[in-house]
mmCIF file of C-alpha atoms in Angstrom:
data_model
loop_
_atom_site.group_PDB
_atom_site.id
_atom_site.type_symbol
_atom_site.label_atom_id
_atom_site.label_comp_id
_atom_site.label_asym_id
_atom_site.label_seq_id
_atom_site.Cartn_x
_atom_site.Cartn_y
_atom_site.Cartn_z
ATOM 1 C CA UNK A 158 0.000 0.000 0.000
ATOM 2 C CA UNK A 159 1.196 -1.011 -0.959
ATOM 3 C CA UNK A 160 3.327 -1.048 -2.670
ATOM 4 C CA UNK A 161 7.343 1.297 -4.726
ATOM 5 C CA UNK A 162 3.761 0.856 -3.911
ATOM 6 C CA UNK A 163 4.502 -2.768 -4.327
ATOM 7 C CA UNK A 164 7.145 -3.447 -1.736
ATOM 8 C CA UNK A 165 8.332 -2.847 1.748
ATOM 9 C CA UNK A 166 11.642 -3.615 3.315
ATOM 10 C CA UNK A 167 9.815 -3.518 6.634
ATOM 11 C CA UNK A 168 7.899 -6.616 5.668
ATOM 12 C CA UNK A 169 11.169 -8.565 5.666
ATOM 13 C CA UNK A 170 11.653 -7.871 9.360
ATOM 14 C CA UNK A 171 7.987 -8.141 10.216
ATOM 15 C CA UNK A 172 7.463 -11.541 8.596
ATOM 16 C CA UNK A 173 5.048 -12.824 11.183
ATOM 17 C CA UNK A 174 2.929 -15.869 10.585
ATOM 18 C CA UNK A 175 -0.296 -15.105 8.744
ATOM 19 C CA UNK A 176 -3.341 -16.390 10.501
ATOM 20 C CA UNK A 177 -6.978 -15.633 9.903
ATOM 21 C CA UNK A 178 -9.512 -14.205 12.292
ATOM 22 C CA UNK A 179 -13.173 -15.022 12.478
ATOM 23 C CA UNK A 180 -15.155 -12.521 10.449
ATOM 24 C CA UNK A 181 -16.656 -9.910 12.710
ATOM 25 C CA UNK A 182 -20.342 -9.160 12.539
ATOM 26 C CA UNK A 183 -21.305 -5.834 11.053
ATOM 27 C CA UNK A 184 -22.368 -3.129 13.492
ATOM 28 C CA UNK A 185 -24.702 -0.860 11.497
ATOM 29 C CA UNK A 186 -24.711 1.889 14.113
ATOM 30 C CA UNK A 187 -20.935 2.365 14.241
ATOM 31 C CA UNK A 188 -19.716 5.811 13.259
ATOM 32 C CA UNK A 189 -16.346 7.233 12.345
ATOM 33 C CA UNK A 190 -14.704 9.174 15.144
ATOM 34 C CA UNK A 191 -13.061 12.335 13.915
ATOM 35 C CA UNK A 192 -11.361 13.424 17.113
ATOM 36 C CA UNK A 193 -11.136 17.012 15.848
ATOM 37 C CA UNK A 194 -13.416 19.701 14.571
ATOM 38 C CA UNK A 195 -13.204 20.502 10.884
ATOM 39 C CA UNK A 196 -11.488 23.888 10.447
ATOM 40 C CA UNK A 197 -12.898 26.553 8.170
ATOM 41 C CA UNK A 198 -11.420 26.287 4.685
ATOM 42 C CA UNK A 199 -10.163 29.362 2.863
ATOM 43 C CA UNK A 200 -11.238 29.401 -0.779
ATOM 44 C CA UNK A 201 -7.846 30.915 -1.623
ATOM 45 C CA UNK A 202 -6.324 27.500 -0.916
ATOM 46 C CA UNK A 203 -8.495 25.741 -3.488
ATOM 47 C CA UNK A 204 -7.165 25.029 -6.967
ATOM 48 C CA UNK A 205 -8.987 26.594 -9.893
ATOM 49 C CA UNK A 206 -10.203 24.711 -12.947
ATOM 50 C CA UNK A 207 -7.606 26.480 -15.092
ATOM 51 C CA UNK A 208 -4.796 25.401 -12.763
ATOM 52 C CA UNK A 209 -6.001 21.807 -12.750
ATOM 53 C CA UNK A 210 -6.238 21.680 -16.539
ATOM 54 C CA UNK A 211 -2.724 23.110 -16.868
ATOM 55 C CA UNK A 212 -1.358 20.527 -14.428
ATOM 56 C CA UNK A 213 -3.058 17.723 -16.343
ATOM 57 C CA UNK A 214 -1.616 19.022 -19.610
ATOM 58 C CA UNK A 215 1.910 18.984 -18.172
ATOM 59 C CA UNK A 216 1.414 15.496 -16.723
ATOM 60 C CA UNK A 217 0.216 14.141 -20.062
ATOM 61 C CA UNK A 218 3.249 15.675 -21.754
ATOM 62 C CA UNK A 219 5.545 13.901 -19.300
ATOM 63 C CA UNK A 220 3.957 10.497 -19.929
ATOM 64 C CA UNK A 221 4.137 10.952 -23.687
ATOM 65 C CA UNK A 222 7.817 11.862 -23.543
ATOM 66 C CA UNK A 223 8.771 9.092 -21.105
ATOM 67 C CA UNK A 224 7.051 6.194 -22.893
ATOM 68 C CA UNK A 225 9.439 3.407 -23.870
ATOM 69 C CA UNK A 226 9.910 2.599 -27.556
ATOM 70 C CA UNK A 227 8.016 -0.678 -27.153
ATOM 71 C CA UNK A 228 4.970 1.152 -25.763
ATOM 72 C CA UNK A 229 5.513 0.408 -22.071
ATOM 73 C CA UNK A 230 6.589 2.666 -19.204
ATOM 74 C CA UNK A 231 9.238 2.204 -16.546
ATOM 75 C CA UNK A 232 12.118 -0.214 -16.273
ATOM 76 C CA UNK A 233 14.827 -1.575 -13.994
ATOM 77 C CA UNK A 234 17.087 1.369 -14.703
ATOM 78 C CA UNK A 235 18.196 4.096 -12.270
ATOM 79 C CA UNK A 236 19.073 1.858 -9.347
ATOM 80 C CA UNK A 237 20.302 3.308 -6.074
ATOM 81 C CA UNK A 238 22.399 2.095 -3.153
ATOM 82 C CA UNK A 239 19.323 0.712 -1.418
ATOM 83 C CA UNK A 240 16.907 -1.148 -3.676
ATOM 84 C CA UNK A 241 13.773 -2.942 -2.590
ATOM 85 C CA UNK A 242 13.549 -6.706 -2.833
ATOM 86 C CA UNK A 243 12.887 -7.377 -6.519
ATOM 87 C CA UNK A 244 14.030 -10.808 -7.781
ATOM 88 C CA UNK A 245 14.780 -10.705 -11.482
ATOM 89 C CA UNK A 246 13.270 -10.943 -13.930
ATOM 90 C CA UNK A 247 9.765 -11.671 -12.622
ATOM 91 C CA UNK A 248 9.452 -8.748 -10.222
ATOM 92 C CA UNK A 249 10.290 -6.296 -12.985
ATOM 93 C CA UNK A 250 7.886 -7.973 -15.389
ATOM 94 C CA UNK A 251 5.169 -7.254 -12.834
ATOM 95 C CA UNK A 252 6.282 -3.695 -12.117
ATOM 96 C CA UNK A 253 6.531 -2.757 -15.802
ATOM 97 C CA UNK A 254 3.121 -4.212 -16.645
ATOM 98 C CA UNK A 255 1.407 -2.609 -13.654
ATOM 99 C CA UNK A 256 2.909 0.818 -14.312
ATOM 100 C CA UNK A 257 2.035 0.577 -18.016
ATOM 101 C CA UNK A 258 -1.553 -0.332 -17.150
ATOM 102 C CA UNK A 259 -1.771 2.665 -14.835
ATOM 103 C CA UNK A 260 -0.389 4.991 -17.503
ATOM 104 C CA UNK A 261 -2.950 3.682 -20.002
ATOM 105 C CA UNK A 262 -5.769 4.368 -17.557
ATOM 106 C CA UNK A 263 -4.426 7.847 -16.837
ATOM 107 C CA UNK A 264 -4.109 8.775 -20.520
ATOM 108 C CA UNK A 265 -7.566 7.470 -21.393
ATOM 109 C CA UNK A 266 -9.163 9.353 -18.498
ATOM 110 C CA UNK A 267 -7.294 12.591 -19.208
ATOM 111 C CA UNK A 268 -7.309 12.276 -23.023
ATOM 112 C CA UNK A 269 -7.081 15.706 -24.627
ATOM 113 C CA UNK A 270 -8.177 14.355 -28.006
ATOM 114 C CA UNK A 271 -4.763 14.797 -29.599
ATOM 115 C CA UNK A 272 -3.245 12.355 -32.053
ATOM 116 C CA UNK A 273 -0.153 12.004 -29.849
ATOM 117 C CA UNK A 274 -2.185 10.742 -26.899
ATOM 118 C CA UNK A 275 -4.185 8.379 -29.085
ATOM 119 C CA UNK A 276 -1.032 6.932 -30.632
ATOM 120 C CA UNK A 277 0.592 6.492 -27.214
ATOM 121 C CA UNK A 278 -2.443 4.606 -25.939
ATOM 122 C CA UNK A 279 -2.460 2.400 -29.037
ATOM 123 C CA UNK A 280 1.210 1.472 -28.583
ATOM 124 C CA UNK A 281 0.745 0.798 -24.883
ATOM 125 C CA UNK A 282 -2.358 -1.296 -25.532
ATOM 126 C CA UNK A 283 -0.519 -3.469 -28.052
ATOM 127 C CA UNK A 284 2.301 -4.028 -25.567
ATOM 128 C CA UNK A 285 -0.036 -4.791 -22.662
ATOM 129 C CA UNK A 286 -2.253 -7.254 -24.507
ATOM 130 C CA UNK A 287 0.775 -9.207 -25.671
ATOM 131 C CA UNK A 288 2.708 -9.024 -22.407
ATOM 132 C CA UNK A 289 0.028 -9.652 -19.767
ATOM 133 C CA UNK A 290 -0.276 -13.436 -20.227
ATOM 134 C CA UNK A 291 3.412 -13.766 -19.345
ATOM 135 C CA UNK A 292 3.276 -11.965 -15.998
ATOM 136 C CA UNK A 293 3.545 -14.462 -13.162
ATOM 137 C CA UNK A 294 4.713 -14.812 -9.603
ATOM 138 C CA UNK A 295 8.415 -13.908 -9.595
ATOM 139 C CA UNK A 296 9.546 -16.375 -6.910
ATOM 140 C CA UNK A 297 7.822 -18.351 -4.145
ATOM 141 C CA UNK A 298 8.186 -15.362 -1.815
ATOM 142 C CA UNK A 299 7.583 -12.417 -4.223
ATOM 143 C CA UNK A 300 4.035 -12.011 -5.549
ATOM 144 C CA UNK A 301 4.194 -8.518 -7.031
ATOM 145 C CA UNK A 302 2.187 -9.769 -9.996
ATOM 146 C CA UNK A 303 -0.981 -9.226 -7.958
ATOM 147 C CA UNK A 304 -0.505 -5.495 -8.520
ATOM 148 C CA UNK A 305 -0.378 -6.157 -12.248
ATOM 149 C CA UNK A 306 -3.579 -8.185 -12.241
ATOM 150 C CA UNK A 307 -5.454 -5.471 -10.347
ATOM 151 C CA UNK A 308 -4.339 -2.404 -12.280
ATOM 152 C CA UNK A 309 -4.481 -4.146 -15.652
ATOM 153 C CA UNK A 310 -8.170 -4.934 -15.113
ATOM 154 C CA UNK A 311 -8.860 -1.214 -14.708
ATOM 155 C CA UNK A 312 -6.911 -0.389 -17.860
ATOM 156 C CA UNK A 313 -8.589 -3.165 -19.841
ATOM 157 C CA UNK A 314 -12.066 -1.993 -18.851
ATOM 158 C CA UNK A 315 -11.265 1.448 -20.256
ATOM 159 C CA UNK A 316 -9.728 -0.012 -23.396
ATOM 160 C CA UNK A 317 -12.907 -2.037 -23.883
ATOM 161 C CA UNK A 318 -14.985 1.155 -23.783
ATOM 162 C CA UNK A 319 -12.515 2.805 -26.152
ATOM 163 C CA UNK A 320 -13.101 0.067 -28.739
ATOM 164 C CA UNK A 321 -16.859 0.373 -28.709
ATOM 165 C CA UNK A 322 -18.114 -1.110 -31.985
ATOM 166 C CA UNK A 323 -15.064 -3.332 -32.530
ATOM 167 C CA UNK A 324 -16.412 -6.661 -31.278
ATOM 168 C CA UNK A 325 -13.314 -8.663 -32.146
ATOM 169 C CA UNK A 326 -11.043 -6.353 -30.164
ATOM 170 C CA UNK A 327 -13.463 -6.247 -27.277
ATOM 171 C CA UNK A 328 -13.571 -10.043 -27.115
ATOM 172 C CA UNK A 329 -9.779 -10.159 -26.866
ATOM 173 C CA UNK A 330 -9.852 -7.594 -24.073
ATOM 174 C CA UNK A 331 -12.562 -9.533 -22.244
ATOM 175 C CA UNK A 332 -10.419 -12.669 -22.462
ATOM 176 C CA UNK A 333 -7.510 -10.799 -20.904
ATOM 177 C CA UNK A 334 -9.714 -9.546 -18.060
ATOM 178 C CA UNK A 335 -10.975 -13.053 -17.342
ATOM 179 C CA UNK A 336 -7.391 -14.288 -17.403
ATOM 180 C CA UNK A 337 -6.336 -11.696 -14.820
ATOM 181 C CA UNK A 338 -9.253 -12.664 -12.583
ATOM 182 C CA UNK A 339 -8.240 -16.311 -12.873
ATOM 183 C CA UNK A 340 -4.694 -15.400 -11.819
ATOM 184 C CA UNK A 341 -6.080 -13.545 -8.821
ATOM 185 C CA UNK A 342 -7.896 -16.716 -7.819
ATOM 186 C CA UNK A 343 -4.637 -18.631 -8.133
ATOM 187 C CA UNK A 344 -2.614 -16.154 -6.070
ATOM 188 C CA UNK A 345 -5.235 -15.452 -3.397
ATOM 189 C CA UNK A 346 -3.874 -15.784 0.135
ATOM 190 C CA UNK A 347 -5.029 -18.773 2.154
ATOM 191 C CA UNK A 348 -6.826 -16.459 4.583
ATOM 192 C CA UNK A 349 -8.566 -14.561 1.782
ATOM 193 C CA UNK A 350 -7.549 -11.348 0.087
ATOM 194 C CA UNK A 351 -4.155 -10.698 -1.434
ATOM 195 C CA UNK A 352 -0.620 -9.920 -0.350
ATOM 196 C CA UNK A 353 2.625 -9.495 -2.215
ATOM 197 C CA UNK A 354 5.033 -11.569 -0.106
ATOM 198 C CA UNK A 355 5.034 -15.145 1.146
ATOM 199 C CA UNK A 356 7.928 -15.440 3.572
ATOM 200 C CA UNK A 357 6.236 -18.233 5.507
ATOM 201 C CA UNK A 358 6.105 -21.249 3.203
ATOM 202 C CA UNK A 359 6.198 -20.251 -0.458
ATOM 203 C CA UNK A 360 3.448 -22.719 -1.301
ATOM 204 C CA UNK A 361 1.416 -22.861 -4.495
ATOM 205 C CA UNK A 362 -1.488 -21.129 -2.753
ATOM 206 C CA UNK A 363 0.334 -18.273 -1.022
ATOM 207 C CA UNK A 364 0.442 -18.416 2.755
ATOM 208 C CA UNK A 365 1.149 -14.697 2.724
ATOM 209 C CA UNK A 366 -0.664 -12.444 5.102
ATOM 210 C CA UNK A 367 -3.065 -10.425 2.989
ATOM 211 C CA UNK A 368 -2.667 -6.666 3.234
ATOM 212 C CA UNK A 369 -5.641 -4.374 3.577
ATOM 213 C CA UNK A 370 -4.587 -2.008 0.813
ATOM 214 C CA UNK A 371 -3.687 -4.580 -1.840
ATOM 215 C CA UNK A 372 -6.941 -6.389 -1.196
ATOM 216 C CA UNK A 373 -8.819 -3.092 -1.465
ATOM 217 C CA UNK A 374 -7.021 -2.208 -4.704
ATOM 218 C CA UNK A 375 -8.074 -5.474 -6.289
ATOM 219 C CA UNK A 376 -11.667 -5.274 -5.049
ATOM 220 C CA UNK A 377 -12.012 -1.822 -6.628
ATOM 221 C CA UNK A 378 -10.743 -3.241 -9.931
ATOM 222 C CA UNK A 379 -13.073 -6.248 -9.740
ATOM 223 C CA UNK A 380 -15.996 -3.903 -9.179
ATOM 224 C CA UNK A 381 -15.110 -2.084 -12.403
ATOM 225 C CA UNK A 382 -15.026 -5.377 -14.315
ATOM 226 C CA UNK A 383 -18.713 -5.792 -13.497
ATOM 227 C CA UNK A 384 -19.396 -2.956 -15.959
ATOM 228 C CA UNK A 385 -18.656 -5.514 -18.680
ATOM 229 C CA UNK A 386 -20.672 -8.225 -16.921
ATOM 230 C CA UNK A 387 -17.459 -10.006 -15.980
ATOM 231 C CA UNK A 388 -17.513 -11.126 -12.368
ATOM 232 C CA UNK A 389 -14.976 -12.732 -10.091
ATOM 233 C CA UNK A 390 -16.035 -15.913 -8.256
ATOM 234 C CA UNK A 391 -18.276 -14.905 -5.369
ATOM 235 C CA UNK A 392 -16.336 -16.876 -2.710
ATOM 236 C CA UNK A 393 -13.102 -15.097 -3.693
ATOM 237 C CA UNK A 394 -14.758 -11.702 -3.326
ATOM 238 C CA UNK A 395 -16.417 -12.633 -0.032
ATOM 239 C CA UNK A 396 -13.133 -13.832 1.457
ATOM 240 C CA UNK A 397 -11.432 -10.605 0.368
ATOM 241 C CA UNK A 398 -14.147 -8.468 1.950
ATOM 242 C CA UNK A 399 -13.908 -10.499 5.159
ATOM 243 C CA UNK A 400 -10.151 -9.963 5.218
ATOM 244 C CA UNK A 401 -10.490 -6.178 5.062
ATOM 245 C CA UNK A 402 -13.178 -6.213 7.738
ATOM 246 C CA UNK A 403 -10.918 -8.196 10.038
ATOM 247 C CA UNK A 404 -8.345 -5.441 9.641
ATOM 248 C CA UNK A 405 -10.808 -2.602 10.182
ATOM 249 C CA UNK A 406 -10.679 -0.665 13.451
ATOM 250 C CA UNK A 407 -13.645 1.179 15.033
ATOM 251 C CA UNK A 408 -12.523 4.547 13.643
ATOM 252 C CA UNK A 409 -12.159 3.130 10.100
ATOM 253 C CA UNK A 410 -8.416 3.047 10.139
ATOM 254 C CA UNK A 411 -7.022 -0.281 8.917
ATOM 255 C CA UNK A 412 -4.179 -2.575 9.860
ATOM 256 C CA UNK A 413 -1.333 -2.745 7.373
ATOM 257 C CA UNK A 414 -1.783 -6.493 7.043
ATOM 258 C CA UNK A 415 -3.435 -9.366 8.858
ATOM 259 C CA UNK A 416 -0.130 -10.355 10.417
ATOM 260 C CA UNK A 417 -0.367 -7.203 12.566
ATOM 261 C CA UNK A 418 -3.598 -8.199 14.294
ATOM 262 C CA UNK A 419 -1.752 -8.635 17.592
ATOM 263 C CA UNK A 420 -0.323 -5.101 17.329
ATOM 264 C CA UNK A 421 -3.363 -2.928 16.521
ATOM 265 C CA UNK A 422 -1.848 0.146 18.188
ATOM 266 C CA UNK A 423 1.542 -0.152 16.537
ATOM 267 C CA UNK A 424 2.336 3.179 14.847
ATOM 268 C CA UNK A 425 1.529 2.076 11.301
ATOM 269 C CA UNK A 426 -1.913 0.846 12.394
ATOM 270 C CA UNK A 427 -2.960 4.129 14.000
ATOM 271 C CA UNK A 428 -5.005 6.721 12.078
ATOM 272 C CA UNK A 429 -1.933 8.677 10.924
ATOM 273 C CA UNK A 430 -0.312 5.455 9.727
ATOM 274 C CA UNK A 431 -3.525 4.413 7.977
ATOM 275 C CA UNK A 432 -3.960 7.750 6.211
ATOM 276 C CA UNK A 433 -2.832 6.353 2.852
ATOM 277 C CA UNK A 434 -4.860 3.131 3.214
ATOM 278 C CA UNK A 435 -8.217 4.110 4.684
ATOM 279 C CA UNK A 436 -9.416 5.771 1.478
ATOM 280 C CA UNK A 437 -8.899 2.585 -0.564
ATOM 281 C CA UNK A 438 -10.305 0.263 2.097
ATOM 282 C CA UNK A 439 -13.385 2.395 2.749
ATOM 283 C CA UNK A 440 -14.031 2.676 -0.983
ATOM 284 C CA UNK A 441 -13.668 -1.048 -1.616
ATOM 285 C CA UNK A 442 -16.076 -1.984 1.160
ATOM 286 C CA UNK A 443 -18.612 0.614 0.041
ATOM 287 C CA UNK A 444 -18.498 -0.525 -3.594
ATOM 288 C CA UNK A 445 -19.165 -4.074 -2.453
ATOM 289 C CA UNK A 446 -22.220 -3.129 -0.416
ATOM 290 C CA UNK A 447 -21.004 -2.328 3.100
ATOM 291 C CA UNK A 448 -23.604 0.137 4.372
ATOM 292 C CA UNK A 449 -21.412 1.149 7.292
ATOM 293 C CA UNK A 450 -19.228 3.124 4.873
ATOM 294 C CA UNK A 451 -21.523 6.125 4.782
ATOM 295 C CA UNK A 452 -20.979 9.547 3.240
ATOM 296 C CA UNK A 453 -20.021 10.691 6.736
ATOM 297 C CA UNK A 454 -17.230 8.113 6.922
ATOM 298 C CA UNK A 455 -15.881 9.115 3.499
ATOM 299 C CA UNK A 456 -16.103 12.811 4.357
ATOM 300 C CA UNK A 457 -14.356 12.303 7.700
ATOM 301 C CA UNK A 458 -11.423 10.483 6.156
ATOM 302 C CA UNK A 459 -11.121 12.971 3.308
ATOM 303 C CA UNK A 460 -10.901 15.732 5.909
ATOM 304 C CA UNK A 461 -8.222 13.746 7.704
ATOM 305 C CA UNK A 462 -6.310 13.231 4.477
ATOM 306 C CA UNK A 463 -6.186 16.977 3.934
ATOM 307 C CA UNK A 464 -5.822 18.238 7.513
ATOM 308 C CA UNK A 465 -3.151 15.691 8.447
ATOM 309 C CA UNK A 466 -1.463 15.544 5.076
ATOM 310 C CA UNK A 467 1.974 16.178 6.528
ATOM 311 C CA UNK A 468 1.978 12.706 8.107
ATOM 312 C CA UNK A 469 2.026 11.332 4.570
ATOM 313 C CA UNK A 470 4.165 14.107 3.150
ATOM 314 C CA UNK A 471 6.985 13.524 5.646
ATOM 315 C CA UNK A 472 7.467 10.093 4.108
ATOM 316 C CA UNK A 473 7.343 11.336 0.524
ATOM 317 C CA UNK A 474 10.625 10.884 -1.391
ATOM 318 C CA UNK A 475 12.386 9.137 1.499
ATOM 319 C CA UNK A 476 14.472 6.261 0.088
ATOM 320 C CA UNK A 477 13.790 3.773 2.886
ATOM 321 C CA UNK A 478 10.264 2.342 3.118
ATOM 322 C CA UNK A 479 8.501 3.045 6.419
ATOM 323 C CA UNK A 480 11.325 5.159 7.863
ATOM 324 C CA UNK A 481 9.048 8.155 8.463
ATOM 325 C CA UNK A 482 6.735 8.947 11.375
ATOM 326 C CA UNK A 483 4.004 6.372 11.967
ATOM 327 C CA UNK A 484 6.000 4.044 9.704
ATOM 328 C CA UNK A 485 4.593 5.756 6.619
ATOM 329 C CA UNK A 486 6.263 4.743 3.346
ATOM 330 C CA UNK A 487 6.672 7.252 0.541
ATOM 331 C CA UNK A 488 4.838 5.157 -2.022
ATOM 332 C CA UNK A 489 1.529 5.584 -0.208
ATOM 333 C CA UNK A 490 1.381 9.291 -0.984
ATOM 334 C CA UNK A 491 -0.156 9.477 -4.455
ATOM 335 C CA UNK A 492 -1.809 6.094 -3.969
ATOM 336 C CA UNK A 493 -3.777 7.476 -1.025
ATOM 337 C CA UNK A 494 -4.806 10.614 -2.882
ATOM 338 C CA UNK A 495 -6.010 8.648 -5.916
ATOM 339 C CA UNK A 496 -8.344 6.522 -3.829
ATOM 340 C CA UNK A 497 -9.355 9.659 -1.977
ATOM 341 C CA UNK A 498 -10.460 11.123 -5.319
ATOM 342 C CA UNK A 499 -12.504 7.984 -5.987
ATOM 343 C CA UNK A 500 -14.126 8.507 -2.580
ATOM 344 C CA UNK A 501 -15.026 12.073 -3.574
ATOM 345 C CA UNK A 502 -16.903 10.636 -6.565
ATOM 346 C CA UNK A 503 -19.059 8.657 -4.149
ATOM 347 C CA UNK A 504 -20.333 11.831 -2.485
ATOM 348 C CA UNK A 505 -23.293 13.908 -3.709
ATOM 349 C CA UNK A 506 -22.225 16.411 -6.372
ATOM 350 C CA UNK A 507 -22.872 19.417 -4.134
ATOM 351 C CA UNK A 508 -20.501 18.042 -1.476
ATOM 352 C CA UNK A 509 -17.547 17.579 -3.815
ATOM 353 C CA UNK A 510 -16.168 21.032 -4.802
ATOM 354 C CA UNK A 511 -14.267 21.864 -1.606
ATOM 355 C CA UNK A 512 -12.734 18.389 -1.445
ATOM 356 C CA UNK A 513 -11.805 18.598 -5.124
ATOM 357 C CA UNK A 514 -10.226 22.016 -4.729
ATOM 358 C CA UNK A 515 -8.178 20.979 -1.699
ATOM 359 C CA UNK A 516 -7.093 17.715 -3.299
ATOM 360 C CA UNK A 517 -5.967 19.431 -6.482
ATOM 361 C CA UNK A 518 -4.127 22.171 -4.586
ATOM 362 C CA UNK A 519 -2.064 19.558 -2.725
ATOM 363 C CA UNK A 520 -1.084 17.730 -5.908
ATOM 364 C CA UNK A 521 -0.433 20.762 -8.087
ATOM 365 C CA UNK A 522 1.929 22.220 -5.505
ATOM 366 C CA UNK A 523 4.016 19.040 -5.743
ATOM 367 C CA UNK A 524 4.246 18.697 -9.516
ATOM 368 C CA UNK A 525 7.881 18.503 -10.648
ATOM 369 C CA UNK A 526 9.484 20.858 -13.174
ATOM 370 C CA UNK A 527 9.302 18.158 -15.865
ATOM 371 C CA UNK A 528 5.552 17.728 -15.301
ATOM 372 C CA UNK A 529 5.817 14.469 -13.367
ATOM 373 C CA UNK A 530 4.964 13.481 -9.810
ATOM 374 C CA UNK A 531 6.816 10.943 -7.692
ATOM 375 C CA UNK A 532 6.918 9.912 -4.045
ATOM 376 C CA UNK A 533 9.470 7.088 -3.690
ATOM 377 C CA UNK A 534 12.716 6.472 -5.642
ATOM 378 C CA UNK A 535 12.008 3.139 -7.297
ATOM 379 C CA UNK A 536 14.184 2.108 -10.242
ATOM 380 C CA UNK A 537 12.573 3.863 -13.233
ATOM 381 C CA UNK A 538 8.969 3.218 -12.213
ATOM 382 C CA UNK A 539 8.349 5.993 -9.709
ATOM 383 C CA UNK A 540 7.722 8.891 -12.075
ATOM 384 C CA UNK A 541 5.349 7.011 -14.409
ATOM 385 C CA UNK A 542 3.264 5.553 -11.567
ATOM 386 C CA UNK A 543 3.287 8.797 -9.568
ATOM 387 C CA UNK A 544 2.231 10.780 -12.627
ATOM 388 C CA UNK A 545 -0.471 8.255 -13.490
ATOM 389 C CA UNK A 546 -1.910 8.421 -9.966
ATOM 390 C CA UNK A 547 -1.815 12.225 -10.016
ATOM 391 C CA UNK A 548 -3.534 12.489 -13.401
ATOM 392 C CA UNK A 549 -6.247 10.025 -12.398
ATOM 393 C CA UNK A 550 -6.750 12.110 -9.268
ATOM 394 C CA UNK A 551 -6.810 15.510 -10.957
ATOM 395 C CA UNK A 552 -9.373 14.558 -13.604
ATOM 396 C CA UNK A 553 -11.701 13.802 -10.687
ATOM 397 C CA UNK A 554 -11.073 17.253 -9.257
ATOM 398 C CA UNK A 555 -12.548 19.016 -12.287
ATOM 399 C CA UNK A 556 -16.131 20.304 -12.146
ATOM 400 C CA UNK A 557 -18.752 17.609 -12.676
ATOM 401 C CA UNK A 558 -20.038 19.204 -15.885
ATOM 402 C CA UNK A 559 -16.708 18.620 -17.660
#
């Protein structure tokens, strides 16, 4: 979270045995506890539509200029003294495919109608459709491919819409989506949900402790697949939902992973440590019918994301995962804001503008001189994935009538 957004050196030292908990019964009357009053917001701190559109334009330009010749994004270049655990070549197959899928989604959602953007999407689509079937688990203990399966489903759904009227192409895309869902069934953790390490056994069915954020990421993608009437097996979805609920705390913060159930007040499991995860977990549960995730819960955690943003920002760009306060890792920064933007979409239209303006202001102030965004130095993947997250966030900060 999750995750580069896909890895954590801390997990190496925290490799506790993954065990499952009995699914807790839903408490319909539970409410999020804010702990603070919401301060008055100055409209001068909100981003304007013109500023957002300019930021999107610069982000698109960066992705177009950084695309690899084969149509993909990222690569195992630009290493540093401290690199995350990434067994070759499988880990990098997964990273490249996931980042490329994210860039495709970002370009489709922010498409300015230009020929350059269309051509870039076409090249990336050709690469992804050919490459996806080859992405597998890197080693018994490294399961980064789960990120690929989740983010590729989102990209494929958008590509399917883009090829409206081309039944042959749509059938191929549908086959790829079903294939990714099948892989998710294969790499599901024994306790339900998904993780990206298996340091316990390395068995065919991973004994990894599922993480709240990876499971949420995949559930959001599986919900999108339903637009095409493609559904994951119900038991797989139910086990994933149960896993997130086991990791949910009364204030709607979430444990990092199920292996931390005996340490619920460890720094990373407190609200400040959960700031980059709660948006994704709340969204996933709401999309899959959890009525406890009300507008009030979403609003509360959006306010927290903005008011306490420095807890995330202090970890941004630090080279060591989880070295910051509350064990926050840099790669949660733009991840958390993207899922926050998806939460904004769940709110009534008249409740969105202030959230959108604050969200956009935060991101625009952090855009790099070359038009990119990044939060964690990660081979050559960090700028493409950071920029993709930021673009997907900013398009959701534009007025609803756009």
